[in-house]
Amino acid sequence: MSNQKEAGDTTTSSSSSAPSRLGRPPCEPLPGPKTSVCSRSYFVVVMVFFHVYIINVIALLFYVHYSSGQEDARPGPPRDKQNPQPPRPPSKAPLPRDIFLPRIEGIRVGHVQKVSLVPGKVHEMRTLSLKPLLFEIPGFLSEDECRIVMQLAQLKGLMESQLMVQDGQEELAKELDLSPVEIFNLLDINQDGQLQLHEILTHSRVRDGIWLTPENLQEIYAGLNADKDGNGLLSLEEFRLLSGDAFQRFLLQQGVKRSQLVRNSRHTWLYQGKGAHQVLQDIKIRVTRLTRLPTTLVDLSEPLQVVRYEKGGHYHAHHDSGPFYPETACTHTRLAANASTPFETSCRYITVLFYLNSVEGGGETAFPVADNRTFDEVSLIQNDVDLMDTRRNCDKSNLRVKPTKGKAVFWYNYLSDGKGWVGEQDEYALHGGCVVTHGTKWVANKWINIDPDYQRQARYEQLVSNRPDDEVDEDLTWNSDIHQEL
């Protein structure tokens, strides 16, 4: 303490020997005790800084001690000091963009391009429409390949292609907790306080796999006594009297015919991976060359679907993929999603459709609004003519492709985002199977699944690449059974 005081006094005396810039000494003795104010203040300041310094040093030592202690306490194998392992990146860290999707240019309707799909042969690919971007390739499959695919499908066994309401949709509706007024306002497109037939059909064509027509709706109105004033419209008061499942219950009580279903066909799935029939593997390779997509994307997509339509068989107009929103999860990448969501859809970037036989009558693939100047869902029903009804109005579609053995057609279900990846849904890709009037129709579908969310698609591929091949094969086969038909 005495040394500190001496040091303080020495400093004071030395500083007092120099004149101040203001013309007065920095420390002026005051009457009273011998100790000066300047030396006391200096001592206090030095002690404060000294204690703060000591406290900081102690805090730093504690931090180092506990940090190293917690690191040593972590479970796992001991660290190798000679070969330290680099830290693993967090699972949610953005992955670099190293894949860009090539997209074939349509140029103009009728434009023909030469494509090399098999050794020693050149195919001609013709543009059928620009909205959606749609092409046809005659002779894509040989007669023998068509025959083998049909035989393999029959050997595997075909099942009914009945569409039902997806599991969990009722719970989802309850979770949303929409009131009758809110539902009414959603259906009332023109907001005139009345529900026209086409407004209900625009949002409610499909009920438990049953296709509703204007005639069906009028029968339901009469059977349920829903339209009290008989004007063919539903007011909010009349709508309130209907329960949420009134339409379904009435239709099921009346009995459902196959012709009333959204899709009247039978189908099966054929695996195309390692160990599959060589023809199936060749088709997958050919599709990869046709679409010019990375092999991994094609390999991780759905198996080949084979469909048979008997006389009277049809498939009303639909989209192979649903619209994509931030809250939407793709079925094929749901395991790689960072968060669960009740909204799921099949993200099919490309559809490749093969005709396995020539149909005697009907069975065309119809694109109701191909190359329309605009798209408006409400305008699909005009004057009781439903363009999505392929049993009645296929002849009114803008484009129809006749089924010819060996021919393939393919189209993009999504637009480009302008950055080399998947963009918004192409609404013009609406298509359906016209009713078969004579004979039988055999087709096969190859869908290329790509998630519009690049990070989710990349994580999915990363996840699959770290798993044994047999586990990946089992997952792909399992996924084919739960895919969504839209």
Protein backbone atom coordinates (compact mmCIF):
# COMPACT_ATOMS: atom_id res chain seq x y z
CA MET A 1 0.00 0.00 0.00
CA SER A 2 2.86 2.38 0.88
CA ASN A 3 4.52 1.67 -2.46
CA GLN A 4 1.32 2.46 -4.30
CA LYS A 5 0.98 5.70 -2.33
CA GLU A 6 4.58 6.64 -3.06
CA ALA A 7 4.02 5.98 -6.72
CA GLY A 8 0.94 8.16 -6.57
CA ASP A 9 2.82 10.97 -4.79
CA THR A 10 5.70 10.77 -7.23
CA THR A 11 3.34 11.05 -10.13
CA THR A 12 1.64 14.01 -8.52
CA SER A 13 4.84 15.88 -7.87
CA SER A 14 6.15 15.28 -11.35
CA SER A 15 2.95 16.38 -12.95
CA SER A 16 2.70 19.46 -10.74
CA SER A 17 6.12 20.60 -11.88
CA ALA A 18 4.77 21.18 -15.40
CA PRO A 19 2.42 24.08 -15.98
CA SER A 20 -1.14 23.26 -16.95
CA ARG A 21 -2.51 24.20 -20.40
CA LEU A 22 -5.09 26.30 -18.58
CA GLY A 23 -2.38 28.21 -16.69
CA ARG A 24 -2.88 26.46 -13.33
CA PRO A 25 -1.38 23.33 -11.71
CA PRO A 26 -3.39 20.14 -12.27
CA CYS A 27 -3.46 19.45 -8.51
CA GLU A 28 -3.99 22.39 -6.22
CA PRO A 29 -3.55 21.68 -2.45
CA LEU A 30 -6.56 22.52 -0.38
CA PRO A 31 -6.61 23.47 3.26
CA GLY A 32 -6.98 20.51 5.60
CA PRO A 33 -5.18 17.14 5.81
CA LYS A 34 -1.83 16.64 4.18
CA THR A 35 -3.12 14.15 1.51
CA SER A 36 -4.03 15.91 -1.72
CA VAL A 37 -7.29 15.38 -3.67
CA CYS A 38 -5.34 14.48 -6.82
CA SER A 39 -3.38 11.61 -5.24
CA ARG A 40 -6.52 10.16 -3.61
CA SER A 41 -8.45 10.25 -6.91
CA TYR A 42 -5.62 8.66 -8.81
CA PHE A 43 -5.38 5.86 -6.25
CA VAL A 44 -9.11 5.17 -6.47
CA VAL A 45 -9.03 5.08 -10.30
CA VAL A 46 -6.05 2.72 -10.36
CA MET A 47 -7.68 0.35 -7.87
CA VAL A 48 -10.95 0.30 -9.81
CA PHE A 49 -9.20 -0.55 -13.05
CA PHE A 50 -7.07 -3.14 -11.28
CA HIS A 51 -10.13 -4.92 -9.84
CA VAL A 52 -11.97 -4.84 -13.16
CA TYR A 53 -8.94 -6.38 -14.85
CA ILE A 54 -8.72 -9.14 -12.22
CA ILE A 55 -12.47 -9.90 -12.56
CA ASN A 56 -12.19 -10.16 -16.37
CA VAL A 57 -9.25 -12.57 -16.09
CA ILE A 58 -11.13 -14.77 -13.61
CA ALA A 59 -14.24 -14.79 -15.82
CA LEU A 60 -12.16 -15.78 -18.83
CA LEU A 61 -10.56 -18.66 -16.92
CA PHE A 62 -13.98 -19.93 -15.83
CA TYR A 63 -15.29 -19.75 -19.42
CA VAL A 64 -12.33 -21.71 -20.80
CA HIS A 65 -12.57 -24.29 -18.04
CA TYR A 66 -16.29 -24.99 -18.42
CA SER A 67 -16.22 -24.87 -22.22
CA SER A 68 -13.51 -27.51 -22.40
CA GLY A 69 -15.26 -29.53 -19.72
CA GLN A 70 -18.57 -29.61 -21.61
CA GLU A 71 -16.83 -30.57 -24.84
CA ASP A 72 -15.01 -33.44 -23.13
CA ALA A 73 -18.29 -34.58 -21.58
CA ARG A 74 -20.06 -35.04 -24.94
CA PRO A 75 -20.88 -38.67 -25.77
CA GLY A 76 -19.05 -40.36 -28.61
CA PRO A 77 -15.62 -41.73 -29.42
CA PRO A 78 -12.52 -39.86 -28.16
CA ARG A 79 -11.17 -37.25 -30.49
CA ASP A 80 -8.02 -37.99 -32.40
CA LYS A 81 -5.63 -35.14 -31.71
CA GLN A 82 -3.40 -36.18 -34.58
CA ASN A 83 -6.25 -36.20 -37.17
CA PRO A 84 -8.96 -33.83 -35.98
CA GLN A 85 -12.26 -34.25 -37.85
CA PRO A 86 -13.78 -31.13 -39.44
CA PRO A 87 -17.10 -30.07 -37.93
CA ARG A 88 -20.20 -31.41 -39.72
CA PRO A 89 -22.39 -28.76 -41.33
CA PRO A 90 -25.85 -28.29 -39.80
CA SER A 91 -28.61 -30.34 -41.45
CA LYS A 92 -30.53 -27.22 -42.45
CA ALA A 93 -27.58 -25.50 -44.09
CA PRO A 94 -28.40 -24.59 -47.70
CA LEU A 95 -26.90 -26.98 -50.22
CA PRO A 96 -25.08 -25.61 -53.28
CA ARG A 97 -26.91 -25.48 -56.60
CA ASP A 98 -25.11 -28.05 -58.75
CA ILE A 99 -28.07 -29.37 -60.78
CA PHE A 100 -29.88 -27.42 -63.47
CA LEU A 101 -32.80 -28.83 -65.44
CA PRO A 102 -32.52 -28.76 -69.22
CA ARG A 103 -35.79 -27.94 -70.94
CA ILE A 104 -36.57 -28.81 -74.55
CA GLU A 105 -37.74 -25.92 -76.70
CA GLY A 106 -40.99 -26.40 -78.62
CA ILE A 107 -40.17 -23.64 -81.17
CA ARG A 108 -43.70 -23.73 -82.72
CA VAL A 109 -46.59 -26.16 -83.17
CA GLY A 110 -45.66 -28.70 -85.85
CA HIS A 111 -41.91 -28.21 -85.45
CA VAL A 112 -39.96 -31.48 -85.91
CA GLN A 113 -36.69 -32.29 -84.13
CA LYS A 114 -34.38 -35.25 -84.66
CA VAL A 115 -33.55 -37.19 -81.48
CA SER A 116 -31.19 -40.13 -80.99
CA LEU A 117 -32.63 -42.47 -78.37
CA VAL A 118 -31.30 -45.90 -79.39
CA PRO A 119 -28.11 -46.83 -81.26
CA GLY A 120 -28.44 -46.82 -85.02
CA LYS A 121 -31.85 -45.12 -85.13
CA VAL A 122 -33.12 -41.55 -85.28
CA HIS A 123 -36.59 -40.63 -84.03
CA GLU A 124 -38.62 -37.60 -85.03
CA MET A 125 -40.13 -35.53 -82.23
CA ARG A 126 -42.95 -33.18 -83.18
CA THR A 127 -44.27 -30.27 -81.12
CA LEU A 128 -48.03 -30.64 -80.52
CA SER A 129 -48.58 -27.54 -78.37
CA LEU A 130 -46.69 -24.83 -76.52
CA LYS A 131 -49.16 -24.53 -73.62
CA PRO A 132 -48.44 -27.05 -72.25
CA LEU A 133 -45.09 -27.83 -73.85
CA LEU A 134 -46.14 -31.11 -75.47
CA PHE A 135 -44.35 -33.45 -77.90
CA GLU A 136 -45.03 -36.77 -79.66
CA ILE A 137 -42.49 -39.38 -80.80
CA PRO A 138 -43.86 -42.08 -83.16
CA GLY A 139 -42.18 -45.48 -82.85
CA PHE A 140 -40.72 -44.80 -79.42
CA LEU A 141 -41.42 -48.45 -78.51
CA SER A 142 -41.18 -51.44 -80.81
CA GLU A 143 -44.03 -53.93 -81.22
CA ASP A 144 -42.11 -56.52 -79.17
CA GLU A 145 -41.53 -54.00 -76.36
CA CYS A 146 -45.24 -53.11 -76.27
CA ARG A 147 -46.17 -56.78 -76.10
CA ILE A 148 -43.67 -57.54 -73.33
CA VAL A 149 -44.82 -54.63 -71.17
CA MET A 150 -48.47 -55.74 -71.45
CA GLN A 151 -47.53 -59.34 -70.62
CA LEU A 152 -45.49 -58.26 -67.58
CA ALA A 153 -48.42 -56.17 -66.36
CA GLN A 154 -50.82 -59.08 -66.70
CA LEU A 155 -48.34 -61.34 -64.92
CA LYS A 156 -48.05 -58.82 -62.07
CA GLY A 157 -51.83 -58.43 -61.87
CA LEU A 158 -53.92 -55.29 -62.39
CA MET A 159 -56.05 -53.58 -59.76
CA GLU A 160 -59.00 -51.21 -59.95
CA SER A 161 -57.99 -47.58 -60.47
CA GLN A 162 -60.73 -46.23 -58.21
CA LEU A 163 -60.02 -42.83 -56.72
CA MET A 164 -61.18 -42.25 -53.19
CA VAL A 165 -60.86 -39.32 -50.79
CA GLN A 166 -57.36 -39.42 -49.35
CA ASP A 167 -56.84 -40.50 -45.78
CA GLY A 168 -56.75 -37.61 -43.40
CA GLN A 169 -58.71 -35.18 -45.56
CA GLU A 170 -61.71 -35.22 -43.21
CA GLU A 171 -59.43 -34.57 -40.25
CA LEU A 172 -57.80 -31.78 -42.21
CA ALA A 173 -61.17 -30.18 -42.88
CA LYS A 174 -61.98 -30.35 -39.18
CA GLU A 175 -58.58 -28.91 -38.34
CA LEU A 176 -59.22 -25.95 -40.64
CA ASP A 177 -62.54 -25.49 -38.81
CA LEU A 178 -64.34 -23.69 -41.64
CA SER A 179 -67.84 -22.47 -40.91
CA PRO A 180 -70.70 -22.95 -43.43
CA VAL A 181 -70.46 -19.23 -44.22
CA GLU A 182 -66.75 -19.50 -45.00
CA ILE A 183 -67.30 -22.55 -47.22
CA PHE A 184 -70.17 -20.79 -48.98
CA ASN A 185 -67.98 -17.76 -49.69
CA LEU A 186 -65.24 -19.98 -51.08
CA LEU A 187 -67.70 -21.63 -53.49
CA ASP A 188 -69.43 -18.37 -54.43
CA ILE A 189 -66.89 -17.32 -57.07
CA ASN A 190 -68.75 -14.25 -58.35
CA GLN A 191 -69.84 -13.31 -54.81
CA ASP A 192 -73.49 -12.77 -55.75
CA GLY A 193 -74.85 -14.57 -52.68
CA GLN A 194 -76.11 -17.54 -54.77
CA LEU A 195 -74.40 -20.82 -55.71
CA GLN A 196 -74.82 -21.72 -59.39
CA LEU A 197 -74.37 -25.31 -60.57
CA HIS A 198 -71.03 -24.57 -62.24
CA GLU A 199 -69.68 -22.89 -59.07
CA ILE A 200 -70.28 -26.02 -57.04
CA LEU A 201 -68.96 -28.31 -59.79
CA THR A 202 -65.80 -26.22 -60.26
CA HIS A 203 -64.71 -27.03 -56.70
CA SER A 204 -66.63 -30.25 -56.11
CA ARG A 205 -66.55 -32.38 -59.27
CA VAL A 206 -64.99 -35.26 -57.36
CA ARG A 207 -66.83 -36.74 -54.38
CA ASP A 208 -65.42 -40.01 -53.04
CA GLY A 209 -64.18 -40.85 -56.53
CA ILE A 210 -67.59 -40.05 -58.08
CA TRP A 211 -67.76 -37.56 -60.94
CA LEU A 212 -70.61 -35.09 -60.51
CA THR A 213 -72.48 -33.79 -63.56
CA PRO A 214 -75.03 -30.95 -63.66
CA GLU A 215 -77.74 -33.63 -63.93
CA ASN A 216 -76.36 -35.42 -60.85
CA LEU A 217 -76.40 -32.17 -58.92
CA GLN A 218 -80.02 -31.45 -59.84
CA GLU A 219 -80.97 -35.00 -58.76
CA ILE A 220 -79.21 -34.41 -55.45
CA TYR A 221 -81.02 -31.11 -54.95
CA ALA A 222 -84.35 -32.83 -55.54
CA GLY A 223 -83.49 -35.86 -53.38
CA LEU A 224 -82.33 -33.76 -50.45
CA ASN A 225 -84.95 -31.04 -50.97
CA ALA A 226 -82.07 -28.60 -50.88
CA ASP A 227 -83.36 -26.08 -53.43
CA LYS A 228 -86.44 -24.90 -51.54
CA ASP A 229 -87.56 -22.30 -54.09
CA GLY A 230 -86.72 -24.49 -57.11
CA ASN A 231 -84.70 -21.81 -58.91
CA GLY A 232 -81.65 -24.05 -59.42
CA LEU A 233 -79.57 -21.91 -57.07
CA LEU A 234 -78.53 -22.36 -53.46
CA SER A 235 -78.74 -19.42 -51.10
CA LEU A 236 -76.73 -19.25 -47.89
CA GLU A 237 -79.84 -20.21 -45.90
CA GLU A 238 -80.40 -23.29 -48.09
CA PHE A 239 -76.70 -24.19 -47.97
CA ARG A 240 -76.68 -24.06 -44.16
CA LEU A 241 -79.25 -26.89 -44.04
CA LEU A 242 -76.88 -29.30 -45.85
CA SER A 243 -74.37 -31.30 -43.85
CA GLY A 244 -70.78 -31.50 -45.07
CA ASP A 245 -71.14 -35.04 -46.44
CA ALA A 246 -74.73 -34.77 -47.69
CA PHE A 247 -73.77 -35.16 -51.36
CA GLN A 248 -71.60 -38.22 -50.75
CA ARG A 249 -74.18 -39.99 -48.60
CA PHE A 250 -76.93 -39.39 -51.14
CA LEU A 251 -74.85 -40.69 -54.05
CA LEU A 252 -73.74 -43.80 -52.18
CA GLN A 253 -77.33 -44.56 -51.16
CA GLN A 254 -78.39 -44.35 -54.81
CA GLY A 255 -75.65 -46.75 -55.90
CA VAL A 256 -72.67 -45.91 -58.08
CA LYS A 257 -72.05 -47.18 -61.60
CA ARG A 258 -68.57 -47.56 -63.05
CA SER A 259 -69.39 -44.94 -65.65
CA GLN A 260 -69.91 -42.43 -62.82
CA LEU A 261 -66.36 -42.85 -61.51
CA VAL A 262 -63.64 -40.30 -62.14
CA ARG A 263 -61.50 -43.05 -63.60
CA ASN A 264 -62.74 -46.35 -65.00
CA SER A 265 -59.68 -48.54 -65.57
CA ARG A 266 -57.29 -51.09 -64.07
CA HIS A 267 -53.58 -50.59 -63.50
CA THR A 268 -50.36 -51.95 -61.99
CA TRP A 269 -46.77 -50.81 -61.36
CA LEU A 270 -43.61 -52.30 -62.89
CA TYR A 271 -40.27 -51.78 -61.14
CA GLN A 272 -37.46 -50.55 -63.42
CA GLY A 273 -34.39 -50.75 -61.16
CA LYS A 274 -31.64 -53.32 -60.85
CA GLY A 275 -32.83 -56.84 -61.64
CA ALA A 276 -35.89 -55.67 -63.60
CA HIS A 277 -36.69 -57.01 -67.07
CA GLN A 278 -34.27 -55.62 -69.63
CA VAL A 279 -37.06 -54.02 -71.65
CA LEU A 280 -38.17 -52.02 -68.59
CA GLN A 281 -34.61 -50.87 -67.94
CA ASP A 282 -34.18 -49.92 -71.61
CA ILE A 283 -37.34 -47.80 -71.49
CA LYS A 284 -36.01 -45.92 -68.47
CA ILE A 285 -32.68 -45.25 -70.22
CA ARG A 286 -34.54 -44.03 -73.31
CA VAL A 287 -36.67 -41.69 -71.20
CA THR A 288 -33.51 -40.27 -69.62
CA ARG A 289 -32.07 -39.52 -73.08
CA LEU A 290 -35.37 -38.06 -74.28
CA THR A 291 -35.85 -35.68 -71.36
CA ARG A 292 -32.09 -34.92 -71.05
CA LEU A 293 -32.43 -34.99 -67.27
CA PRO A 294 -29.79 -36.27 -64.83
CA THR A 295 -29.94 -40.05 -64.42
CA THR A 296 -30.41 -39.73 -60.65
CA LEU A 297 -33.67 -37.82 -61.04
CA VAL A 298 -35.12 -40.50 -63.33
CA ASP A 299 -33.88 -43.36 -61.15
CA LEU A 300 -35.54 -41.89 -58.03
CA SER A 301 -38.89 -41.31 -59.74
CA GLU A 302 -41.97 -43.54 -59.74
CA PRO A 303 -41.96 -46.98 -61.37
CA LEU A 304 -43.67 -47.53 -64.71
CA GLN A 305 -47.47 -47.52 -64.44
CA VAL A 306 -49.39 -49.71 -66.90
CA VAL A 307 -53.12 -49.03 -67.40
CA ARG A 308 -55.84 -50.96 -69.24
CA TYR A 309 -59.15 -49.38 -70.28
CA GLU A 310 -61.95 -51.72 -71.37
CA LYS A 311 -64.86 -50.57 -73.53
CA GLY A 312 -66.48 -47.64 -71.70
CA GLY A 313 -63.24 -46.92 -69.84
CA HIS A 314 -62.24 -43.28 -69.41
CA TYR A 315 -60.38 -40.82 -67.20
CA HIS A 316 -61.87 -37.36 -66.72
CA ALA A 317 -59.55 -34.38 -67.25
CA HIS A 318 -57.07 -33.78 -64.44
CA HIS A 319 -53.56 -32.54 -63.66
CA ASP A 320 -50.84 -35.08 -62.92
CA SER A 321 -49.35 -32.70 -60.35
CA GLY A 322 -50.91 -30.29 -57.93
CA PRO A 323 -50.05 -26.59 -57.53
CA PHE A 324 -47.08 -25.95 -55.26
CA TYR A 325 -47.24 -23.64 -52.25
CA PRO A 326 -44.81 -23.07 -49.36
CA GLU A 327 -47.12 -25.18 -47.15
CA THR A 328 -47.14 -28.06 -49.66
CA ALA A 329 -44.96 -31.16 -49.36
CA CYS A 330 -44.11 -33.43 -52.28
CA THR A 331 -45.00 -37.07 -51.72
CA HIS A 332 -41.65 -38.41 -52.91
CA THR A 333 -39.48 -36.09 -50.76
CA ARG A 334 -41.61 -35.95 -47.61
CA LEU A 335 -38.95 -37.91 -45.66
CA ALA A 336 -36.45 -35.13 -46.33
CA ALA A 337 -38.79 -32.29 -45.37
CA ASN A 338 -37.67 -30.27 -42.35
CA ALA A 339 -41.22 -29.80 -41.12
CA SER A 340 -44.39 -31.83 -41.34
CA THR A 341 -47.37 -30.47 -43.25
CA PRO A 342 -50.87 -31.79 -43.85
CA PHE A 343 -50.77 -30.72 -47.51
CA GLU A 344 -49.15 -33.26 -49.83
CA THR A 345 -49.12 -33.59 -53.60
CA SER A 346 -47.42 -35.59 -56.33
CA CYS A 347 -44.69 -33.41 -57.84
CA ARG A 348 -44.44 -34.81 -61.37
CA TYR A 349 -42.32 -32.48 -63.42
CA ILE A 350 -42.69 -34.50 -66.66
CA THR A 351 -45.24 -37.05 -67.87
CA VAL A 352 -44.20 -39.55 -70.55
CA LEU A 353 -47.19 -41.52 -71.88
CA PHE A 354 -46.72 -44.62 -74.08
CA TYR A 355 -49.45 -46.19 -76.22
CA LEU A 356 -49.04 -49.97 -76.08
CA ASN A 357 -51.73 -50.72 -78.69
CA SER A 358 -53.84 -49.01 -81.33
CA VAL A 359 -57.43 -48.54 -80.15
CA GLU A 360 -60.30 -49.46 -82.46
CA GLY A 361 -62.53 -46.60 -81.32
CA GLY A 362 -62.15 -43.68 -78.93
CA GLY A 363 -59.51 -43.60 -76.21
CA GLU A 364 -57.81 -40.40 -77.35
CA THR A 365 -55.78 -38.34 -74.90
CA ALA A 366 -57.54 -34.97 -74.73
CA PHE A 367 -56.08 -31.61 -73.74
CA PRO A 368 -59.17 -29.39 -73.32
CA VAL A 369 -57.40 -26.02 -73.07
CA ALA A 370 -54.12 -26.63 -74.95
CA ASP A 371 -52.80 -23.38 -76.44
CA ASN A 372 -55.73 -21.36 -75.13
CA ARG A 373 -54.94 -17.66 -74.87
CA THR A 374 -56.03 -17.64 -71.21
CA PHE A 375 -56.94 -20.17 -68.53
CA ASP A 376 -59.96 -19.75 -66.28
CA GLU A 377 -61.17 -22.70 -64.24
CA VAL A 378 -64.72 -21.35 -64.09
CA SER A 379 -64.92 -21.17 -67.89
CA LEU A 380 -64.40 -24.94 -68.11
CA ILE A 381 -68.16 -25.24 -67.56
CA GLN A 382 -70.23 -23.13 -69.94
CA ASN A 383 -73.91 -23.68 -70.74
CA ASP A 384 -73.83 -27.01 -68.89
CA VAL A 385 -70.94 -28.21 -71.12
CA ASP A 386 -68.16 -29.48 -68.88
CA LEU A 387 -64.89 -29.60 -70.83
CA MET A 388 -63.38 -31.87 -68.17
CA ASP A 389 -66.02 -34.54 -68.81
CA THR A 390 -64.25 -36.95 -71.17
CA ARG A 391 -67.29 -39.20 -71.56
CA ARG A 392 -69.37 -36.48 -73.17
CA ASN A 393 -67.22 -33.62 -74.39
CA CYS A 394 -63.91 -34.96 -75.67
CA ASP A 395 -64.76 -33.67 -79.13
CA LYS A 396 -64.75 -30.13 -77.73
CA SER A 397 -61.14 -30.32 -76.50
CA ASN A 398 -58.58 -28.14 -78.25
CA LEU A 399 -56.24 -31.09 -78.85
CA ARG A 400 -56.72 -34.86 -79.04
CA VAL A 401 -53.94 -37.39 -79.52
CA LYS A 402 -54.97 -40.66 -81.18
CA PRO A 403 -53.54 -43.77 -79.50
CA THR A 404 -51.17 -45.57 -81.90
CA LYS A 405 -49.04 -48.55 -80.88
CA GLY A 406 -45.47 -47.59 -79.97
CA LYS A 407 -46.05 -43.82 -79.96
CA ALA A 408 -45.02 -41.74 -76.95
CA VAL A 409 -46.17 -38.28 -75.94
CA PHE A 410 -44.57 -36.25 -73.17
CA TRP A 411 -45.21 -32.89 -71.60
CA TYR A 412 -44.08 -30.65 -68.78
CA ASN A 413 -46.50 -30.30 -65.86
CA TYR A 414 -44.60 -27.30 -64.48
CA LEU A 415 -43.17 -24.15 -65.98
CA SER A 416 -39.54 -23.16 -65.53
CA ASP A 417 -38.60 -20.76 -62.73
CA GLY A 418 -36.18 -19.02 -65.10
CA LYS A 419 -33.20 -20.15 -63.02
CA GLY A 420 -32.86 -23.73 -64.20
CA TRP A 421 -35.36 -25.32 -61.83
CA VAL A 422 -39.08 -26.09 -61.43
CA GLY A 423 -41.50 -23.16 -61.46
CA GLU A 424 -45.27 -22.89 -61.11
CA GLN A 425 -47.78 -25.51 -62.21
CA ASP A 426 -48.71 -25.32 -65.90
CA GLU A 427 -52.50 -25.18 -65.73
CA TYR A 428 -52.74 -25.84 -69.48
CA ALA A 429 -51.42 -29.39 -68.84
CA LEU A 430 -55.00 -30.40 -68.02
CA HIS A 431 -55.66 -33.71 -69.81
CA GLY A 432 -57.85 -36.80 -69.73
CA GLY A 433 -58.59 -40.12 -71.42
CA CYS A 434 -61.60 -40.11 -73.77
CA VAL A 435 -64.07 -42.96 -73.40
CA VAL A 436 -63.15 -46.16 -75.27
CA THR A 437 -65.99 -46.92 -77.67
CA HIS A 438 -64.57 -50.07 -79.32
CA GLY A 439 -61.90 -52.52 -78.19
CA THR A 440 -59.37 -52.12 -75.37
CA LYS A 441 -56.78 -49.45 -74.66
CA TRP A 442 -53.35 -50.14 -73.11
CA VAL A 443 -51.05 -47.29 -72.02
CA ALA A 444 -48.04 -46.85 -69.74
CA ASN A 445 -46.99 -43.77 -67.77
CA LYS A 446 -43.50 -42.74 -66.68
CA TRP A 447 -43.47 -39.77 -64.32
CA ILE A 448 -40.32 -37.84 -63.45
CA ASN A 449 -40.64 -36.60 -59.87
CA ILE A 450 -38.85 -33.36 -58.97
CA ASP A 451 -39.52 -31.19 -55.93
CA PRO A 452 -39.94 -27.48 -56.80
CA ASP A 453 -38.07 -26.82 -53.54
CA TYR A 454 -34.47 -27.39 -54.66
CA GLN A 455 -33.10 -27.75 -51.13
CA ARG A 456 -35.63 -30.45 -50.29
CA GLN A 457 -34.91 -32.37 -53.50
CA ALA A 458 -31.15 -32.15 -52.87
CA ARG A 459 -31.53 -33.36 -49.27
CA TYR A 460 -33.71 -36.23 -50.46
CA GLU A 461 -31.06 -37.34 -52.95
CA GLN A 462 -28.41 -36.96 -50.26
CA LEU A 463 -30.47 -39.06 -47.87
CA VAL A 464 -31.04 -41.82 -50.43
CA SER A 465 -27.37 -41.89 -51.49
CA ASN A 466 -26.36 -42.72 -47.89
CA ARG A 467 -28.64 -45.78 -47.72
CA PRO A 468 -28.02 -49.31 -49.00
CA ASP A 469 -29.42 -50.09 -52.45
CA ASP A 470 -31.88 -52.69 -51.14
CA GLU A 471 -33.42 -50.19 -48.69
CA VAL A 472 -33.75 -47.61 -51.47
CA ASP A 473 -35.43 -50.16 -53.73
CA GLU A 474 -37.92 -51.07 -50.99
CA ASP A 475 -38.76 -47.42 -50.38
CA LEU A 476 -39.32 -46.72 -54.07
CA THR A 477 -41.62 -49.73 -54.39
CA TRP A 478 -43.52 -48.68 -51.28
CA ASN A 479 -43.84 -45.09 -52.52
CA SER A 480 -45.49 -46.31 -55.72
CA ASP A 481 -48.38 -47.69 -53.73
CA ILE A 482 -49.21 -44.46 -51.93
CA HIS A 483 -48.73 -41.96 -54.77
CA GLN A 484 -51.56 -39.52 -55.32
CA GLU A 485 -53.73 -39.44 -58.41
CA LEU A 486 -54.87 -35.88 -59.06
